[in-house]
Short mmCIF file of C-alpha atoms in Angstrom, two decimals:
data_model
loop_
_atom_site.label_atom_id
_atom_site.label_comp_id
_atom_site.label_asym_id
_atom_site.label_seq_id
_atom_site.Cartn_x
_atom_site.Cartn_y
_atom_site.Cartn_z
CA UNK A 1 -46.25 7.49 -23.49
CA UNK A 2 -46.16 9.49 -20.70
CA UNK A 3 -43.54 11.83 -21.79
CA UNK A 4 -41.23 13.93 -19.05
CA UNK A 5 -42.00 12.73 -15.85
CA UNK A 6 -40.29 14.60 -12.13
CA UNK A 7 -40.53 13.87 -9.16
CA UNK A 8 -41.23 15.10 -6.53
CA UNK A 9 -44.21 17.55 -7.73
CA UNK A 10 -43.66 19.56 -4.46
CA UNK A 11 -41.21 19.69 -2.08
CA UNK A 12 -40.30 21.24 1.60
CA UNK A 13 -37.10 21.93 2.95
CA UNK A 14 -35.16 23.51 5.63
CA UNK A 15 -32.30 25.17 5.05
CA UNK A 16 -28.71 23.23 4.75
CA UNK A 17 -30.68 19.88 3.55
CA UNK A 18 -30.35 18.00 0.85
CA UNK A 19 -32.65 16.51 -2.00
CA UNK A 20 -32.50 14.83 -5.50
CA UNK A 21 -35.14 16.14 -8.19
CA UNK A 22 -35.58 13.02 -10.42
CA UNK A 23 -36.40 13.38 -14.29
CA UNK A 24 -37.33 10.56 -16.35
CA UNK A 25 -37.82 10.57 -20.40
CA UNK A 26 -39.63 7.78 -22.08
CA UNK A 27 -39.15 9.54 -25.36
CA UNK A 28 -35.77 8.32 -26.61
CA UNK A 29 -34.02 11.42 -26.47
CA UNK A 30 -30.75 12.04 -26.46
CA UNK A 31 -30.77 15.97 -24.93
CA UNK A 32 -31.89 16.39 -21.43
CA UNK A 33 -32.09 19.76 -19.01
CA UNK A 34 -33.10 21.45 -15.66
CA UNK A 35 -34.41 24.57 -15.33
CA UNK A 36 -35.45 26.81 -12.72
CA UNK A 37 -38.37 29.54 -13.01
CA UNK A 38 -38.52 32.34 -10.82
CA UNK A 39 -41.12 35.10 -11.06
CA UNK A 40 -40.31 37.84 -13.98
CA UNK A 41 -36.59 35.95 -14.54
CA UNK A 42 -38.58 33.67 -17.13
CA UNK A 43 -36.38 29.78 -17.61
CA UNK A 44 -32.52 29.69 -16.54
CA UNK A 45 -30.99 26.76 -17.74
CA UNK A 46 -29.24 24.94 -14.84
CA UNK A 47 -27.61 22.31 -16.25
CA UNK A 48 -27.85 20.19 -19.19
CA UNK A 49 -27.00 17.26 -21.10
CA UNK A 50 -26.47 16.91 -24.46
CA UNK A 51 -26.14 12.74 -24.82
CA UNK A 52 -25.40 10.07 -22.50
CA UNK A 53 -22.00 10.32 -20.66
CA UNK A 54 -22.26 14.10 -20.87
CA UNK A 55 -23.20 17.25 -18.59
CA UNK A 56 -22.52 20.78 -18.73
CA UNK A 57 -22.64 23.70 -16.91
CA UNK A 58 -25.72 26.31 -18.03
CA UNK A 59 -26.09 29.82 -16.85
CA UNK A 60 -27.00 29.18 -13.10
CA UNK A 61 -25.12 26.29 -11.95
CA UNK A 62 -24.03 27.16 -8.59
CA UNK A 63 -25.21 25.03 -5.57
CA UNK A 64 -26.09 22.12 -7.83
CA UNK A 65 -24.98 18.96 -8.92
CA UNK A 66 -26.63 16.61 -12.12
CA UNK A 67 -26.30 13.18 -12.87
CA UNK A 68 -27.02 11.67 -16.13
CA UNK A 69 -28.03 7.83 -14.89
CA UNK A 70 -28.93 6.54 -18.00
CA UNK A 71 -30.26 8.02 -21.29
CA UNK A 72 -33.95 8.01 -19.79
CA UNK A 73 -32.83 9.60 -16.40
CA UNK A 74 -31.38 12.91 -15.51
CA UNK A 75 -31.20 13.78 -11.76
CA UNK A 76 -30.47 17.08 -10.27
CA UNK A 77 -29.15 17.52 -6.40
CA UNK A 78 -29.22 20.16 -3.83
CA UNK A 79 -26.49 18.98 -1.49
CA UNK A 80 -27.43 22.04 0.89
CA UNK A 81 -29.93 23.93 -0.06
CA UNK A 82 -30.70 27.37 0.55
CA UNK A 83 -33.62 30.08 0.70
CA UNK A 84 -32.46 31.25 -2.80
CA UNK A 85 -32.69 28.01 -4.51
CA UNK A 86 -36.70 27.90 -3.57
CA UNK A 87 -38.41 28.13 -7.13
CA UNK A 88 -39.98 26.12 -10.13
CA UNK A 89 -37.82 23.42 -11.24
CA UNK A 90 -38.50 21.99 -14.81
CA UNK A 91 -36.69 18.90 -16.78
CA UNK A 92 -36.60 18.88 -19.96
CA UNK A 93 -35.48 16.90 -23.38
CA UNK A 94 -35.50 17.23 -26.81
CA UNK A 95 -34.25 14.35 -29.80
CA UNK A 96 -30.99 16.76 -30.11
CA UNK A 97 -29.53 20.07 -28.54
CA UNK A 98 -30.33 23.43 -29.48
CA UNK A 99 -32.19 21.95 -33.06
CA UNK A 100 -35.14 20.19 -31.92
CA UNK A 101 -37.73 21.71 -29.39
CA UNK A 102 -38.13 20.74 -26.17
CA UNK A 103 -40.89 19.03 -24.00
CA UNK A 104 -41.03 19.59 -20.22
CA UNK A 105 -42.04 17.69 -17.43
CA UNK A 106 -44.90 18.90 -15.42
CA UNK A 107 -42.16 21.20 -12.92
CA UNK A 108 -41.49 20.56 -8.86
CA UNK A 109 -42.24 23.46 -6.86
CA UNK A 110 -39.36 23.48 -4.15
CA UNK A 111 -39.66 25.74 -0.92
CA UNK A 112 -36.49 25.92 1.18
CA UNK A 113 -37.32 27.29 4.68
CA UNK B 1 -23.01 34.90 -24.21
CA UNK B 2 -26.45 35.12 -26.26
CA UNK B 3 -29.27 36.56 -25.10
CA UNK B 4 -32.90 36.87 -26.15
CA UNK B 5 -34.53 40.07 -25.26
CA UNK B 6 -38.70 39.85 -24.89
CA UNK B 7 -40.77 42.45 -24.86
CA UNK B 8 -43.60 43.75 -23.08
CA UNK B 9 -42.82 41.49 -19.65
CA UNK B 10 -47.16 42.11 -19.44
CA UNK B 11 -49.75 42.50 -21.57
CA UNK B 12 -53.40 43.16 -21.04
CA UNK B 13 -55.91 43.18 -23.16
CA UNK B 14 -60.06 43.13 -23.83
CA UNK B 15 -60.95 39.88 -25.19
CA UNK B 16 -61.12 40.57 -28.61
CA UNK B 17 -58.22 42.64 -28.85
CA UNK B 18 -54.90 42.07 -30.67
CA UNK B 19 -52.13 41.23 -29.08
CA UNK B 20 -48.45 40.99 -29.90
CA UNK B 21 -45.01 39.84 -28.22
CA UNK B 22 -41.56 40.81 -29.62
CA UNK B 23 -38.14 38.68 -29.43
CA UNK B 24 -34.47 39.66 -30.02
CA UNK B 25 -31.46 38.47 -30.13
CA UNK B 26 -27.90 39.85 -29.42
CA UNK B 27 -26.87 37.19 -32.54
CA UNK B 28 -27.53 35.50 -35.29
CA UNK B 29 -30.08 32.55 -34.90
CA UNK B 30 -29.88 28.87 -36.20
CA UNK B 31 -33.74 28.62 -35.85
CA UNK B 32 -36.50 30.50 -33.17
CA UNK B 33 -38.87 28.41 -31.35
CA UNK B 34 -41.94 29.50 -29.55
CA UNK B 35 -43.66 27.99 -26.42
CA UNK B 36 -47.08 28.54 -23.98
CA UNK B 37 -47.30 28.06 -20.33
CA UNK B 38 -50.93 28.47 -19.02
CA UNK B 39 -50.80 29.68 -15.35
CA UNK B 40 -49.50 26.67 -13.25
CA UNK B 41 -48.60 24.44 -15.75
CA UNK B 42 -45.60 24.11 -18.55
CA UNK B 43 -43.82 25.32 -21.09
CA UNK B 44 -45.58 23.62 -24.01
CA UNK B 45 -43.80 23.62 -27.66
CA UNK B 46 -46.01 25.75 -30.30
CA UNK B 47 -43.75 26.29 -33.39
CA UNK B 48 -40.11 26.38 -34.84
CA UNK B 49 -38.95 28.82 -37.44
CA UNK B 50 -35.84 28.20 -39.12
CA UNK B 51 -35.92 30.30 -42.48
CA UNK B 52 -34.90 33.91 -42.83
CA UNK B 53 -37.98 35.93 -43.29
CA UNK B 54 -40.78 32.96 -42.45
CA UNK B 55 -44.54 33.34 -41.51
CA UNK B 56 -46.06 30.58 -40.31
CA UNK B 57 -49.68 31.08 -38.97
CA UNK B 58 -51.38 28.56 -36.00
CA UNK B 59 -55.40 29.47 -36.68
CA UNK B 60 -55.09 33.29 -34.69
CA UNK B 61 -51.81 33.04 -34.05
CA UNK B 62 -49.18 34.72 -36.46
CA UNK B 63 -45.43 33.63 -36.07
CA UNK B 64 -42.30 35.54 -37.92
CA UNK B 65 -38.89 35.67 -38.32
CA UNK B 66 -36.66 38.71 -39.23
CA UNK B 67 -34.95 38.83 -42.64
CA UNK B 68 -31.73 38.74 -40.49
CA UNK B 69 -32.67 36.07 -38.34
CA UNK B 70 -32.20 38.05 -35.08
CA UNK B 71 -35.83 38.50 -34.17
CA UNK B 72 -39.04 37.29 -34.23
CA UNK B 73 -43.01 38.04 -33.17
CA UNK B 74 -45.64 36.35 -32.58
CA UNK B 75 -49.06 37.92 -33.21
CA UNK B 76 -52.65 36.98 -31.82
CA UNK B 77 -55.52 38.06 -33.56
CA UNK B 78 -58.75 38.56 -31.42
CA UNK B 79 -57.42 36.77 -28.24
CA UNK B 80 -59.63 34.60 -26.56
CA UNK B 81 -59.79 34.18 -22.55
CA UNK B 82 -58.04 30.55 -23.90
CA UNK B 83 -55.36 32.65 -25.02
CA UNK B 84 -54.01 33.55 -21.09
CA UNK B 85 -50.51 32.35 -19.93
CA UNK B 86 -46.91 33.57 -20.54
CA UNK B 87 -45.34 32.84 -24.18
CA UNK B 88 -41.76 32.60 -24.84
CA UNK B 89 -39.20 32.64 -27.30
CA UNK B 90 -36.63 30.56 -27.12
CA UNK B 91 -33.37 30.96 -29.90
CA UNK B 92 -32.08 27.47 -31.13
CA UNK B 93 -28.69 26.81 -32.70
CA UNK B 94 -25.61 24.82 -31.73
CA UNK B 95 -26.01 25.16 -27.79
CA UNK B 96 -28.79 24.76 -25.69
CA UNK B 97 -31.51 26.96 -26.15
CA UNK B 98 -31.84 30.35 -24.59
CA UNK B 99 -35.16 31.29 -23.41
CA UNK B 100 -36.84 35.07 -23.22
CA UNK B 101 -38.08 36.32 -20.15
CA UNK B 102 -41.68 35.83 -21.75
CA UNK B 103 -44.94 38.20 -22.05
CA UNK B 104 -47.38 37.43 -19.47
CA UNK B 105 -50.88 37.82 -21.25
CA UNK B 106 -54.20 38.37 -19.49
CA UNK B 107 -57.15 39.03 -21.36
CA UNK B 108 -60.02 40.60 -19.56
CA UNK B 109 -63.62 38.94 -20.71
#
């Protein structure tokens, strides 16, 4: 199994263009999330989703958009992206919400020029 | 809205030396879960604790939660240069999880 898989691993942008980050989970779960990691500001939760059909809003959401495709995929999009969005992006899922841990995908490092 | 507090953001240390990070929270936890990142890779699950007051111990590494549920440790006895990368806490419950800001650990050989 090859667990949490993203795509891109890096990525280079210019300010005002867009790009999906694509997760993929070949673990069954139900739970799926994106975080970004920025130096001494540890994991904000973007968004997340707790099952199929759902998403919700976590503590950074602004400038982003998610899309739960199916129960393996979980995209996230930066319709116009901006110098502040350039971090660490990790996807993540776990069998269900805040109960079960989590296993993260190997992170896409995203610099917006 | 919750928040888990983690102290020190750094520690160094000799190898050899004991090392020790602190979580709390601002409420009540369903269950505290700990997790490693080496430099330039993941966060990578180590342990849950869900019981008021539980140890659990990983070979050197010592894991506990507070009688009230609101904090936790995690202690390393004799790190190893194996031992470098940040380590978080992360409080479970109800909602998604809410991560500390981590301790960064380098250990000096």
């Amino acid at each position: 199994n090859a667990g949490v898989t993203q795509t891109p691993k890096f990525q280079v942008l210019k300010t005002g263009q867009s790009m999906t980050l694509q997760c993929a989970q070949d673990m069954n779960h139900n739970s799926m999330y994106w975080y970004r990691q920025d130096p001494g500001m540890g994991l904000r939760l973007i968004y997340y989703s707790a099952s199929e059909g759902t998403t919700d809003k976590g503590e950074v959401p602004n400038g982003y958009n998610v899309s739960r495709l199916n129960k393996r995929e979980f995209s996230l999009r930066l319709e116009s992206a901006a110098p502040s969005q350039t971090s660490v992006y990790f996807c993540a899922s776990s069998a269900v919400g805040g109960h079960r841990h989590q296993y993260f995908g190997a992170g896409t490092r995203l610099s917006v020029l | 809205g919750q928040q888990v507090m983690q102290i020190p953001q750094y520690q160094h240390v000799q190898e050899g030396e004991d090392f020790t990070t602190y979580c709390n929270s601002s409420t009540t936890l369903s269950n505290i879960q700990w997790y490693k990142q080496r430099p330039g890779g993941h966060p990578v699950f180590l342990i849950q604790l869900v019981k008021s007051g539980e140890v659990k111990k990983q070979k050197r590494l010592t894991f506990q939660f507070g009688e009230a549920k609101k904090n936790s440790s995690l202690h390393i006895t004799a790190t190893q240069t194996t031992d470098v990368g940040t380590y978080f806490c992360a409080g479970g419950g109800n909602t998604p999880l809410v991560f500390g800001k981590g301790t960064r650990l380098s250990v000096i050989a």
